């Protein structure tokens, strides 16, 4: 009977925990509730802003220069930066590792609990560990730190207590203590996690500057993002080539050029000499202007009405250079020529749009 009673209690408890919390029948979100919510928002933001200002002051006036020491330790790390934590600190640690990795510092996240069950093998003597625990007493971290220290890896601790066990074991300790959490119960990590995330961002940006990490470096680690596409896409990657290039020779008639414009769908055609060099261009806009003065197109030579010395780009130029040129001269098409002026491609603004360069 006792066992049956226990099982029944366990079932009821589990069932209750699985059901979303119901609101009190009398609870409503009215105008007063909206005002109260706004006040909570402002209080939260103020508390977290104060925490960051206090952290800034602590870093700026630290007589030991611990922040600079931490940056130097990470800069000189021959391996990777391993960031670890548990609970909310673990979530912050994962984000810090991601930010470091995307700004030129090879880094990875290791879950503190999983480290004791095999993931510790990810860490080598050449690595540096950033261990995050606001109390500085997280058992999962304290279990692995002695092992990491024995293997020779450097340790940076981020805690809210200079006297904590983790701080005492660290080569460099960064204190992110806050006066209070933004949580009205002063329990849920809020201001403290904001401060921890901020110190991680500060480390990443300081390292970025120390390494001379620039826009092109950032683009290489973000090839799928907008900046990556803008800085890594070259004209040759998206230009039209071969039979897709609208082109006629300089002996062609205007009628032949119009057929080429219609066939290739770029609203223009290039004109090339016998050596394949681009010597002119004729566009839909030119045609509209020509209609006002010319009635018979059948015998008119394209060489008589084309624009000579057409604007062009090199295939090895960045696609954003082509965008800049189109915007500057208010045109929608560009010829692509090699170093000798030979026509090797054509580029329409729609090609740049499809490639998400613009």
Short mmCIF file of C-alpha atoms in Angstrom, two decimals:
data_model
loop_
_atom_site.label_atom_id
_atom_site.label_comp_id
_atom_site.label_asym_id
_atom_site.label_seq_id
_atom_site.Cartn_x
_atom_site.Cartn_y
_atom_site.Cartn_z
CA UNK A 1 0.00 0.00 0.00
CA UNK A 2 2.85 2.31 0.84
CA UNK A 3 4.44 1.73 -2.55
CA UNK A 4 1.11 2.26 -4.31
CA UNK A 5 0.57 5.49 -2.41
CA UNK A 6 4.06 6.72 -3.27
CA UNK A 7 3.58 5.91 -6.95
CA UNK A 8 0.22 7.72 -6.98
CA UNK A 9 1.80 10.80 -5.37
CA UNK A 10 4.67 10.70 -7.86
CA UNK A 11 2.20 10.50 -10.76
CA UNK A 12 0.14 13.44 -9.52
CA UNK A 13 3.27 15.54 -8.87
CA UNK A 14 4.70 14.79 -12.30
CA UNK A 15 1.37 15.54 -13.97
CA UNK A 16 1.06 18.88 -12.21
CA UNK A 17 4.62 19.86 -13.13
CA UNK A 18 3.98 19.04 -16.80
CA UNK A 19 0.92 21.32 -17.03
CA UNK A 20 1.63 25.00 -17.82
CA UNK A 21 1.14 27.27 -14.83
CA UNK A 22 -2.40 28.57 -14.80
CA UNK A 23 -3.17 32.18 -14.05
CA UNK A 24 -5.20 33.04 -11.01
CA UNK A 25 -8.87 33.29 -12.01
CA UNK A 26 -8.87 36.87 -10.78
CA UNK A 27 -5.62 37.87 -12.57
CA UNK A 28 -5.97 40.33 -15.44
CA UNK A 29 -3.53 42.44 -17.41
CA UNK A 30 -5.10 45.87 -17.32
CA UNK A 31 -3.85 49.42 -17.65
CA UNK A 32 -2.34 49.36 -14.16
CA UNK A 33 -0.53 46.13 -15.03
CA UNK A 34 0.91 47.75 -18.15
CA UNK A 35 2.23 50.66 -16.10
CA UNK A 36 3.75 48.26 -13.58
CA UNK A 37 5.36 46.20 -16.35
CA UNK A 38 6.93 49.32 -17.84
CA UNK A 39 8.31 50.30 -14.44
CA UNK A 40 9.83 46.84 -14.03
CA UNK A 41 11.42 47.16 -17.44
CA UNK A 42 12.95 50.54 -16.61
CA UNK A 43 14.16 49.30 -13.22
CA UNK A 44 15.74 46.23 -14.80
CA UNK A 45 17.54 48.25 -17.45
CA UNK A 46 18.75 50.76 -14.87
CA UNK A 47 20.07 48.07 -12.54
CA UNK A 48 21.92 46.37 -15.38
CA UNK A 49 23.25 49.68 -16.71
CA UNK A 50 24.54 50.53 -13.22
CA UNK A 51 26.20 47.12 -13.02
CA UNK A 52 28.02 47.76 -16.30
CA UNK A 53 29.16 51.20 -15.20
CA UNK A 54 30.48 49.73 -11.97
CA UNK A 55 32.29 47.03 -13.95
CA UNK A 56 33.81 49.65 -16.25
CA UNK A 57 35.12 51.59 -13.25
CA UNK A 58 36.54 48.44 -11.69
CA UNK A 59 38.38 47.46 -14.88
CA UNK A 60 39.68 50.99 -15.51
CA UNK A 61 41.04 51.53 -11.98
CA UNK A 62 42.29 48.02 -11.21
CA UNK A 63 45.83 48.53 -9.82
CA UNK A 64 46.76 44.97 -10.83
CA UNK A 65 45.75 45.52 -14.45
CA UNK A 66 44.06 42.13 -14.51
CA UNK A 67 42.06 42.79 -17.64
CA UNK A 68 45.18 43.60 -19.66
CA UNK A 69 46.87 40.51 -18.22
CA UNK A 70 43.93 38.39 -19.33
CA UNK A 71 44.12 39.83 -22.86
CA UNK A 72 47.88 39.18 -22.97
CA UNK A 73 47.40 35.60 -21.75
CA UNK A 74 44.80 34.92 -24.44
CA UNK A 75 46.80 36.70 -27.15
CA UNK A 76 49.85 34.54 -26.42
CA UNK A 77 47.87 31.31 -26.16
CA UNK A 78 49.35 28.80 -28.62
CA UNK A 79 46.26 26.62 -28.62
CA UNK A 80 42.61 27.50 -28.36
CA UNK A 81 40.57 29.38 -25.80
CA UNK A 82 38.17 27.03 -24.01
CA UNK A 83 35.22 28.70 -22.27
CA UNK A 84 33.27 26.74 -19.69
CA UNK A 85 30.45 27.18 -17.22
CA UNK A 86 27.31 25.59 -15.85
CA UNK A 87 23.68 26.77 -15.83
CA UNK A 88 23.16 30.40 -16.85
CA UNK A 89 26.92 30.90 -16.76
CA UNK A 90 27.20 28.07 -19.26
CA UNK A 91 24.90 29.87 -21.68
CA UNK A 92 26.99 33.02 -21.34
CA UNK A 93 30.18 30.98 -21.79
CA UNK A 94 28.87 29.54 -25.05
CA UNK A 95 28.15 33.02 -26.40
CA UNK A 96 31.58 34.33 -25.37
CA UNK A 97 33.27 31.40 -27.11
CA UNK A 98 31.26 32.14 -30.25
CA UNK A 99 32.19 35.82 -30.18
CA UNK A 100 35.88 35.04 -29.70
CA UNK A 101 35.87 32.54 -32.56
CA UNK A 102 34.21 34.97 -34.95
CA UNK A 103 36.66 37.78 -34.17
CA UNK A 104 39.96 36.01 -34.73
CA UNK A 105 40.55 34.04 -31.52
CA UNK A 106 40.08 30.26 -32.00
CA UNK A 107 37.71 29.25 -29.21
CA UNK A 108 35.22 26.57 -28.21
CA UNK A 109 32.69 25.94 -25.47
CA UNK A 110 33.00 22.94 -23.15
CA UNK A 111 30.14 22.15 -20.78
CA UNK A 112 31.53 21.98 -17.25
CA UNK A 113 29.52 18.89 -16.31
CA UNK A 114 30.36 17.03 -19.54
CA UNK A 115 34.05 17.79 -19.05
CA UNK A 116 34.21 15.34 -16.15
CA UNK A 117 32.77 12.64 -18.38
CA UNK A 118 35.16 12.71 -21.31
CA UNK A 119 35.00 16.20 -22.80
CA UNK A 120 38.06 17.18 -20.78
CA UNK A 121 39.98 15.49 -23.59
CA UNK A 122 39.21 18.53 -25.74
CA UNK A 123 41.58 20.63 -23.65
CA UNK A 124 45.35 20.53 -24.13
CA UNK A 125 48.32 22.06 -22.35
CA UNK A 126 48.56 24.76 -25.03
CA UNK A 127 45.02 25.97 -24.40
CA UNK A 128 43.68 28.63 -22.07
CA UNK A 129 40.52 28.05 -20.05
CA UNK A 130 38.04 30.78 -19.19
CA UNK A 131 36.00 29.39 -16.29
CA UNK A 132 32.77 31.25 -15.48
CA UNK A 133 30.93 30.97 -12.16
CA UNK A 134 29.44 33.97 -10.40
CA UNK A 135 29.82 32.36 -6.99
CA UNK A 136 33.21 30.98 -7.91
CA UNK A 137 32.24 27.74 -6.20
CA UNK A 138 30.60 25.71 -8.99
CA UNK A 139 31.50 22.11 -8.16
CA UNK A 140 31.60 21.03 -11.79
CA UNK A 141 34.28 23.61 -12.56
CA UNK A 142 36.26 23.05 -9.39
CA UNK A 143 36.40 19.34 -10.23
CA UNK A 144 38.23 19.92 -13.52
CA UNK A 145 40.34 23.00 -12.75
CA UNK A 146 43.09 21.13 -10.83
CA UNK A 147 43.47 18.69 -13.72
CA UNK A 148 43.72 21.52 -16.22
CA UNK A 149 46.25 23.32 -14.06
CA UNK A 150 48.38 20.17 -13.77
CA UNK A 151 48.48 19.73 -17.53
CA UNK A 152 49.84 23.27 -17.87
CA UNK A 153 46.89 25.12 -19.41
CA UNK A 154 46.35 28.70 -18.23
CA UNK A 155 43.21 29.65 -16.31
CA UNK A 156 41.19 32.86 -16.39
CA UNK A 157 38.34 32.89 -13.87
CA UNK A 158 35.33 35.19 -14.19
CA UNK A 159 33.45 35.33 -10.87
CA UNK A 160 31.76 37.80 -8.56
CA UNK A 161 34.02 37.04 -5.58
CA UNK A 162 37.76 37.71 -5.33
CA UNK A 163 37.99 35.26 -2.44
CA UNK A 164 36.19 32.37 -4.12
CA UNK A 165 37.88 29.04 -4.70
CA UNK A 166 37.91 29.54 -8.48
CA UNK A 167 39.41 33.01 -8.18
CA UNK A 168 42.18 31.71 -5.94
CA UNK A 169 43.12 28.99 -8.44
CA UNK A 170 43.19 31.28 -11.46
CA UNK A 171 46.19 32.77 -13.21
CA UNK A 172 44.03 35.84 -13.78
CA UNK A 173 40.73 36.63 -12.07
CA UNK A 174 38.17 39.07 -13.48
CA UNK A 175 35.64 40.25 -10.94
CA UNK A 176 32.11 40.88 -12.27
CA UNK A 177 30.44 41.47 -8.90
CA UNK A 178 27.15 43.39 -9.00
CA UNK A 179 25.34 45.15 -6.16
CA UNK A 180 22.11 43.33 -6.89
CA UNK A 181 20.36 41.29 -9.54
CA UNK A 182 17.64 42.86 -11.65
CA UNK A 183 15.38 40.02 -10.58
CA UNK A 184 12.95 41.49 -7.98
CA UNK A 185 13.70 38.45 -5.81
CA UNK A 186 17.43 39.14 -6.19
CA UNK A 187 17.84 35.47 -7.14
CA UNK A 188 17.75 34.89 -10.90
CA UNK A 189 21.09 35.73 -12.59
CA UNK A 190 20.31 38.90 -14.53
CA UNK A 191 22.63 41.83 -13.84
CA UNK A 192 25.48 39.39 -13.12
CA UNK A 193 25.07 37.56 -16.44
CA UNK A 194 24.90 40.89 -18.25
CA UNK A 195 28.17 41.94 -16.63
CA UNK A 196 29.78 38.59 -17.48
CA UNK A 197 28.68 38.81 -21.10
CA UNK A 198 30.03 42.37 -21.28
CA UNK A 199 33.46 41.41 -19.93
CA UNK A 200 33.56 38.61 -22.51
CA UNK A 201 32.76 41.09 -25.27
CA UNK A 202 35.46 43.39 -23.91
CA UNK A 203 38.02 40.58 -24.09
CA UNK A 204 36.97 39.73 -27.65
CA UNK A 205 37.17 43.30 -28.93
CA UNK A 206 40.51 43.95 -27.22
CA UNK A 207 41.91 40.79 -28.80
CA UNK A 208 40.44 41.75 -32.17
CA UNK A 209 42.31 45.04 -32.04
CA UNK A 210 45.55 43.43 -30.81
CA UNK A 211 45.50 40.95 -33.70
CA UNK A 212 44.76 43.62 -36.31
CA UNK A 213 41.61 41.73 -37.25
CA UNK A 214 39.83 43.60 -40.05
CA UNK A 215 36.65 43.53 -42.12
CA UNK A 216 37.98 40.97 -44.59
CA UNK A 217 39.03 38.67 -41.74
CA UNK A 218 35.54 39.02 -40.26
CA UNK A 219 33.97 38.24 -43.63
CA UNK A 220 36.02 35.05 -43.96
CA UNK A 221 34.53 33.74 -40.73
CA UNK A 222 31.04 34.90 -41.75
CA UNK A 223 30.80 33.82 -45.42
CA UNK A 224 27.06 33.26 -45.12
CA UNK A 225 26.31 36.73 -43.78
CA UNK A 226 25.67 39.96 -45.63
CA UNK A 227 29.15 41.32 -44.88
CA UNK A 228 30.75 38.07 -46.05
CA UNK A 229 28.92 38.21 -49.35
CA UNK A 230 29.88 41.84 -49.85
CA UNK A 231 33.56 41.36 -49.08
CA UNK A 232 34.16 37.90 -50.55
CA UNK A 233 32.10 37.96 -53.76
CA UNK A 234 34.08 38.93 -56.86
CA UNK A 235 32.77 40.02 -60.22
CA UNK A 236 33.96 36.76 -61.81
CA UNK A 237 31.75 34.82 -59.39
CA UNK A 238 28.50 36.27 -60.74
CA UNK A 239 29.19 37.77 -64.18
CA UNK A 240 27.59 36.38 -67.33
CA UNK A 241 30.03 34.63 -69.63
CA UNK A 242 30.21 32.88 -73.00
CA UNK A 243 27.01 32.88 -75.04
CA UNK A 244 25.21 34.75 -72.25
CA UNK A 245 27.18 37.94 -73.07
CA UNK A 246 25.26 40.27 -75.40
CA UNK A 247 27.82 41.34 -78.02
CA UNK A 248 27.98 42.27 -81.70
CA UNK A 249 30.95 43.26 -83.83
CA UNK A 250 31.60 46.85 -84.87
CA UNK A 251 30.40 46.17 -88.44
CA UNK A 252 26.92 45.12 -87.30
CA UNK A 253 23.79 47.10 -88.09
CA UNK A 254 21.63 48.65 -85.42
CA UNK A 255 18.93 46.12 -86.35
CA UNK A 256 21.32 43.24 -85.56
CA UNK A 257 22.25 44.86 -82.26
CA UNK A 258 18.57 45.18 -81.33
CA UNK A 259 18.05 41.48 -81.99
CA UNK A 260 21.01 40.71 -79.69
CA UNK A 261 19.61 42.93 -76.94
CA UNK A 262 16.26 41.17 -77.17
CA UNK A 263 17.83 37.69 -77.23
CA UNK A 264 20.19 38.11 -74.27
CA UNK A 265 17.81 39.98 -71.96
CA UNK A 266 20.30 42.43 -70.45
CA UNK A 267 18.77 45.59 -71.95
CA UNK A 268 22.09 46.33 -73.66
CA UNK A 269 24.71 44.93 -75.95
CA UNK A 270 28.47 45.34 -76.06
CA UNK A 271 30.27 46.15 -79.30
CA UNK A 272 33.64 44.48 -79.85
CA UNK A 273 36.36 44.96 -82.46
CA UNK A 274 37.99 42.16 -84.40
CA UNK A 275 40.38 41.50 -81.52
CA UNK A 276 37.54 40.98 -79.04
CA UNK A 277 38.13 44.27 -77.24
CA UNK A 278 35.08 46.16 -75.95
CA UNK A 279 34.88 49.43 -77.86
CA UNK A 280 31.30 50.45 -77.19
CA UNK A 281 27.90 49.78 -75.67
CA UNK A 282 24.30 50.36 -76.72
CA UNK A 283 21.41 50.21 -74.24
CA UNK A 284 17.62 50.29 -74.17
CA UNK A 285 17.86 53.86 -72.98
CA UNK A 286 19.90 54.78 -76.04
CA UNK A 287 17.24 53.18 -78.22
CA UNK A 288 14.41 55.20 -76.63
CA UNK A 289 16.32 58.41 -77.21
CA UNK A 290 17.16 57.38 -80.79
CA UNK A 291 13.52 56.74 -81.71
CA UNK A 292 12.87 60.48 -81.39
CA UNK A 293 15.17 61.28 -84.33
CA UNK A 294 15.56 58.11 -86.44
CA UNK A 295 12.77 56.40 -88.40
CA UNK A 296 14.64 53.69 -90.34
CA UNK A 297 16.87 51.36 -88.32
CA UNK A 298 17.48 48.83 -91.09
CA UNK A 299 20.61 50.40 -92.57
CA UNK A 300 21.99 52.35 -89.62
CA UNK A 301 25.35 50.95 -88.37
CA UNK A 302 25.73 50.31 -84.63
CA UNK A 303 29.13 52.03 -84.73
CA UNK A 304 27.33 55.30 -85.56
CA UNK A 305 25.13 55.33 -82.44
CA UNK A 306 27.02 53.34 -79.77
CA UNK A 307 28.68 54.90 -76.73
CA UNK A 308 32.43 54.56 -77.11
CA UNK A 309 34.83 53.82 -74.23
CA UNK A 310 32.18 51.99 -72.19
CA UNK A 311 32.47 51.70 -68.43
CA UNK A 312 33.79 48.35 -67.31
CA UNK A 313 35.11 46.40 -64.33
CA UNK A 314 37.79 43.74 -63.97
CA UNK A 315 36.71 40.17 -63.13
CA UNK A 316 38.94 40.13 -60.05
CA UNK A 317 37.35 43.24 -58.56
CA UNK A 318 34.91 42.87 -55.69
CA UNK A 319 31.27 42.83 -56.70
CA UNK A 320 30.68 45.79 -54.36
CA UNK A 321 32.99 47.85 -56.59
CA UNK A 322 30.59 47.17 -59.45
CA UNK A 323 27.69 48.26 -57.24
CA UNK A 324 29.48 51.51 -56.38
CA UNK A 325 30.15 52.22 -60.06
CA UNK A 326 26.54 51.55 -61.04
CA UNK A 327 25.30 53.86 -58.31
CA UNK A 328 27.80 56.60 -59.18
CA UNK A 329 26.95 56.66 -62.90
CA UNK A 330 23.29 55.62 -62.53
CA UNK A 331 23.57 52.63 -64.82
CA UNK A 332 22.24 49.08 -64.53
CA UNK A 333 24.80 47.18 -66.59
CA UNK A 334 28.57 46.92 -66.80
CA UNK A 335 30.95 45.21 -69.18
CA UNK A 336 33.68 43.03 -67.69
CA UNK A 337 37.07 43.27 -69.39
CA UNK A 338 40.50 41.81 -68.77
CA UNK A 339 43.78 43.71 -68.51
CA UNK A 340 43.98 43.97 -72.32
CA UNK A 341 40.47 45.36 -72.64
CA UNK A 342 39.02 42.15 -74.05
CA UNK A 343 35.39 41.46 -73.26
CA UNK A 344 35.15 38.50 -70.84
CA UNK A 345 31.78 39.05 -69.20
CA UNK A 346 28.78 41.24 -68.53
CA UNK A 347 27.08 42.22 -65.32
CA UNK A 348 23.52 43.38 -64.67
CA UNK A 349 22.26 44.87 -61.43
CA UNK A 350 19.88 41.92 -61.14
CA UNK A 351 22.92 39.59 -60.99
CA UNK A 352 24.15 41.51 -57.96
CA UNK A 353 20.72 41.36 -56.35
CA UNK A 354 20.44 37.60 -56.88
CA UNK A 355 23.88 37.12 -55.34
CA UNK A 356 22.66 39.19 -52.35
CA UNK A 357 25.51 41.64 -52.73
CA UNK A 358 22.88 44.39 -52.60
#
